[in-house]
Amino acid sequence: MYDERLAEFSRARLDGRPIPDDLRVLLVAQWEGRTDFARLLHLEFFEAGEDHPLLDTSYLSEKELADPELQAVNAAAAEMATYVKLVAKGGKGWIGYWLHPDEPTDRAWHLIELDTEFTFWSLVGLTLTEGAAAEQASYQDEPDERIAFTQLAAELAALGLPLSTQDYDALDDTEYRVDPEKLMEELVEAEHAKRGPR
């Protein structure tokens, strides 16, 4: 029923890669107007035509767009957008996958979060759902995030979206092989070098 819409989402947000199973469930729920997952995970998935946050310069003035420093940052951000595949608004800003070609291909995609200051954050978990649930665990009424995560995991499983673990401490936290923050800094410096002395 949603095959073409899923295919379009994949083309627009994941460069045509297969959509992970949990993301497929979450997208269909949003498109059907179901709020059960959104209530638990606080995610709102991008709709067709919405700009990638790293490519969106609409909030900048003409003067800012002409600033050499900002031009270097924007060019670096555009290159980062080829690796940072954001799929939803949530968390500190936006959430998605870190798909740098030097990352191992024999594991689940790394999760990544981008905040409104363009800082990159890693998320624990093997799926977007696990990463979002782990993040939301610290915002629950239950002060112990481990207990809060177990409760969220149980609620998600009851809705038909089980996680790989209900144990917060067992969530995958494999480090990136290529650090997004360092890469962004290197790309900005490379852009400065291309543009000559400031």
Short mmCIF file of C-alpha atoms in Angstrom, two decimals:
data_model
loop_
_atom_site.label_atom_id
_atom_site.label_comp_id
_atom_site.label_asym_id
_atom_site.label_seq_id
_atom_site.Cartn_x
_atom_site.Cartn_y
_atom_site.Cartn_z
CA MET A 1 0.00 0.00 0.00
CA TYR A 2 2.86 2.39 0.79
CA ASP A 3 5.49 0.84 -1.47
CA GLU A 4 5.94 3.87 -3.74
CA ARG A 5 6.00 6.29 -0.81
CA LEU A 6 8.60 4.14 0.97
CA ALA A 7 10.66 3.95 -2.22
CA GLU A 8 10.52 7.74 -2.55
CA PHE A 9 11.54 8.18 1.10
CA SER A 10 14.46 5.83 0.49
CA ARG A 11 15.56 7.80 -2.59
CA ALA A 12 15.22 11.17 -0.86
CA ARG A 13 16.68 10.30 2.55
CA LEU A 14 18.84 7.17 2.14
CA ASP A 15 20.15 7.43 -1.44
CA GLY A 16 17.97 4.48 -2.42
CA ARG A 17 19.24 2.09 0.26
CA PRO A 18 16.77 -0.42 1.71
CA ILE A 19 14.71 1.04 4.54
CA PRO A 20 15.43 -0.71 7.86
CA ASP A 21 12.48 -2.72 9.16
CA ASP A 22 11.82 -0.57 12.22
CA LEU A 23 11.95 2.64 10.19
CA ARG A 24 9.42 1.16 7.75
CA VAL A 25 7.01 0.44 10.63
CA LEU A 26 7.47 3.93 12.07
CA LEU A 27 6.97 5.65 8.72
CA VAL A 28 3.78 3.75 7.91
CA ALA A 29 2.43 4.51 11.39
CA GLN A 30 3.01 8.24 10.83
CA TRP A 31 1.45 8.15 7.37
CA GLU A 32 -1.58 6.32 8.77
CA GLY A 33 -1.99 9.05 11.38
CA ARG A 34 -1.13 6.75 14.29
CA THR A 35 0.52 8.64 17.14
CA ASP A 36 1.43 5.70 19.39
CA PHE A 37 5.09 5.47 18.32
CA ALA A 38 5.53 9.24 18.01
CA ARG A 39 4.24 9.64 21.58
CA LEU A 40 6.86 7.19 22.89
CA LEU A 41 9.82 8.19 20.73
CA HIS A 42 9.10 11.87 20.02
CA LEU A 43 10.02 11.51 16.34
CA GLU A 44 8.45 13.21 13.36
CA PHE A 45 9.64 11.86 10.02
CA PHE A 46 10.48 14.16 7.14
CA GLU A 47 7.85 14.59 4.46
CA ALA A 48 8.62 14.81 0.76
CA GLY A 49 10.30 18.06 -0.25
CA GLU A 50 11.68 18.98 3.17
CA ASP A 51 15.31 20.08 3.01
CA HIS A 52 18.10 18.14 4.68
CA PRO A 53 19.06 20.32 7.68
CA LEU A 54 22.72 20.37 6.58
CA LEU A 55 21.69 21.74 3.17
CA ASP A 56 19.10 24.26 4.35
CA THR A 57 20.45 27.81 4.13
CA SER A 58 17.04 29.49 3.88
CA TYR A 59 17.41 31.00 7.36
CA LEU A 60 20.60 32.90 6.39
CA SER A 61 20.59 36.48 5.14
CA GLU A 62 22.28 37.50 1.86
CA LYS A 63 25.08 39.05 3.90
CA GLU A 64 25.59 35.80 5.84
CA LEU A 65 25.53 33.76 2.62
CA ALA A 66 28.29 35.99 1.23
CA ASP A 67 30.47 35.60 4.34
CA PRO A 68 33.56 33.48 3.44
CA GLU A 69 33.56 31.75 6.83
CA LEU A 70 29.92 30.70 6.47
CA GLN A 71 30.52 29.67 2.85
CA ALA A 72 33.24 27.29 4.04
CA VAL A 73 30.96 25.88 6.75
CA ASN A 74 28.05 25.49 4.30
CA ALA A 75 30.25 23.72 1.74
CA ALA A 76 31.54 21.36 4.43
CA ALA A 77 27.99 20.76 5.67
CA ALA A 78 26.89 19.91 2.13
CA GLU A 79 29.61 17.28 1.92
CA MET A 80 28.65 15.92 5.34
CA ALA A 81 25.08 15.52 4.08
CA THR A 82 26.32 12.74 1.79
CA TYR A 83 27.17 10.71 4.93
CA VAL A 84 24.62 11.98 7.47
CA LYS A 85 21.25 10.58 6.43
CA LEU A 86 18.73 12.33 8.66
CA VAL A 87 15.23 10.89 8.58
CA ALA A 88 13.34 12.54 11.45
CA LYS A 89 13.00 15.56 13.66
CA GLY A 90 13.48 14.67 17.30
CA GLY A 91 15.97 14.44 20.11
CA LYS A 92 18.30 17.43 20.11
CA GLY A 93 17.27 18.40 16.57
CA TRP A 94 17.35 15.64 13.97
CA ILE A 95 18.12 11.93 13.98
CA GLY A 96 19.26 9.43 11.38
CA TYR A 97 22.17 7.31 10.22
CA TRP A 98 25.93 7.81 9.82
CA LEU A 99 26.72 6.15 6.49
CA HIS A 100 30.34 7.10 5.84
CA PRO A 101 31.94 4.65 3.35
CA ASP A 102 34.77 3.83 5.78
CA GLU A 103 32.34 2.49 8.38
CA PRO A 104 32.04 -1.33 8.58
CA THR A 105 29.31 -2.79 6.38
CA ASP A 106 28.91 -5.97 8.43
CA ARG A 107 26.91 -4.29 11.21
CA ALA A 108 23.75 -2.24 11.59
CA TRP A 109 24.02 1.36 10.47
CA HIS A 110 25.44 3.71 13.09
CA LEU A 111 22.92 6.14 14.50
CA ILE A 112 23.60 9.86 14.57
CA GLU A 113 21.97 12.97 15.90
CA LEU A 114 22.49 16.54 14.75
CA ASP A 115 21.57 19.39 17.06
CA THR A 116 20.52 22.88 16.07
CA GLU A 117 24.09 24.14 16.57
CA PHE A 118 25.36 21.61 13.98
CA THR A 119 27.01 19.41 16.60
CA PHE A 120 26.98 15.66 15.91
CA TRP A 121 26.10 13.13 18.60
CA SER A 122 26.26 9.36 18.55
CA LEU A 123 23.30 7.32 19.75
CA VAL A 124 23.41 3.84 21.28
CA GLY A 125 21.45 0.96 19.78
CA LEU A 126 21.28 -1.10 16.63
CA THR A 127 18.13 0.53 15.26
CA LEU A 128 16.66 4.00 15.05
CA THR A 129 13.95 2.87 17.47
CA GLU A 130 16.52 1.73 20.04
CA GLY A 131 18.48 4.96 19.73
CA ALA A 132 15.38 7.13 20.11
CA ALA A 133 14.09 5.04 23.03
CA ALA A 134 17.46 5.24 24.80
CA GLU A 135 17.43 9.02 24.38
CA GLN A 136 13.83 9.34 25.55
CA ALA A 137 14.57 7.20 28.63
CA SER A 138 16.31 10.18 30.23
CA TYR A 139 13.21 12.38 29.79
CA GLN A 140 10.66 10.08 31.47
CA ASP A 141 9.00 10.51 34.87
CA GLU A 142 11.03 7.49 36.02
CA PRO A 143 14.34 8.97 37.26
CA ASP A 144 16.37 5.81 36.57
CA GLU A 145 16.91 5.80 32.80
CA ARG A 146 17.58 2.05 32.84
CA ILE A 147 14.13 1.35 34.27
CA ALA A 148 12.58 3.97 31.97
CA PHE A 149 14.19 2.30 28.95
CA THR A 150 12.89 -1.13 29.98
CA GLN A 151 9.39 0.36 30.30
CA LEU A 152 9.64 2.04 26.88
CA ALA A 153 10.96 -1.18 25.33
CA ALA A 154 7.99 -3.11 26.75
CA GLU A 155 5.52 -0.54 25.39
CA LEU A 156 7.16 -0.65 21.95
CA ALA A 157 7.08 -4.46 21.94
CA ALA A 158 3.37 -4.36 22.84
CA LEU A 159 2.84 -2.15 19.78
CA GLY A 160 4.61 -4.73 17.61
CA LEU A 161 8.08 -3.19 17.51
CA PRO A 162 10.36 -5.23 19.77
CA LEU A 163 13.90 -4.02 20.43
CA SER A 164 16.97 -6.26 20.41
CA THR A 165 17.19 -5.81 24.18
CA GLN A 166 15.19 -4.36 27.06
CA ASP A 167 18.43 -3.88 29.01
CA TYR A 168 19.74 -0.32 28.65
CA ASP A 169 23.28 -1.40 29.52
CA ALA A 170 23.24 -4.03 26.76
CA LEU A 171 22.54 -1.52 23.97
CA ASP A 172 25.17 -1.47 21.24
CA ASP A 173 27.56 1.45 21.65
CA THR A 174 30.17 0.65 19.03
CA GLU A 175 32.18 3.78 18.26
CA TYR A 176 32.32 5.35 14.83
CA ARG A 177 35.39 4.48 12.77
CA VAL A 178 35.21 7.99 11.26
CA ASP A 179 34.30 10.65 13.81
CA PRO A 180 31.70 13.06 12.32
CA GLU A 181 32.81 16.05 14.41
CA LYS A 182 36.46 15.65 13.37
CA LEU A 183 35.50 15.11 9.75
CA MET A 184 33.37 18.28 9.75
CA GLU A 185 36.33 20.25 11.14
CA GLU A 186 38.65 18.80 8.50
CA LEU A 187 36.19 19.62 5.72
CA VAL A 188 35.80 23.22 6.93
CA GLU A 189 39.60 23.59 7.02
CA ALA A 190 39.87 22.13 3.51
CA GLU A 191 37.28 24.63 2.30
CA HIS A 192 39.27 27.48 3.90
CA ALA A 193 42.41 26.24 2.14
CA LYS A 194 40.58 26.17 -1.22
CA ARG A 195 39.38 29.73 -0.71
CA GLY A 196 42.80 31.08 0.25
CA PRO A 197 43.81 33.34 3.17
CA ARG A 198 41.02 34.86 5.21
#
